[in-house]
Amino acid sequence: MLDAVLSLTVLAAILLIIGAFFMWRRTGNLKNAVLMVLLAAVALVNVAIWTLPDASGSAPIEKVDRGAGE
């Protein structure tokens, strides 16, 4: 289930970046476009935090998949 959430987060970040570009080109509203890109960056950093392994070689998503009891 968490894999689907992370996948949707990446897709949303990509769409935010594309939407920010089109908003900037059509309306010239730079402030909102930059905020959309910033939101996409935060989402991608969160996905990276969940998926990249730490020094011991295990990613946080693996710990969630195994269950909290172990």
Steps between C-alpha positions, in 0.01 A plus 500: 500500500782739586656430159186631333502812717864571417434444130208741506715753683765485227235535230348797682843663527559458126159648423567790738822583318331482159206706625733760650677540167175547311365739763814710480495507118128583465438737789847617597416425864848414621420487872243220473714310249798508737280385788375208290859399417591530868209273594613247239854509640373439854292205378798348316726542803239319711493212251880488507501489880263203496678303226875562535684261732681622810850401616382154604360434152130495580250758379216626722245361254643150555447535874137598445447209259639251753275633772555692818517187716840383384 
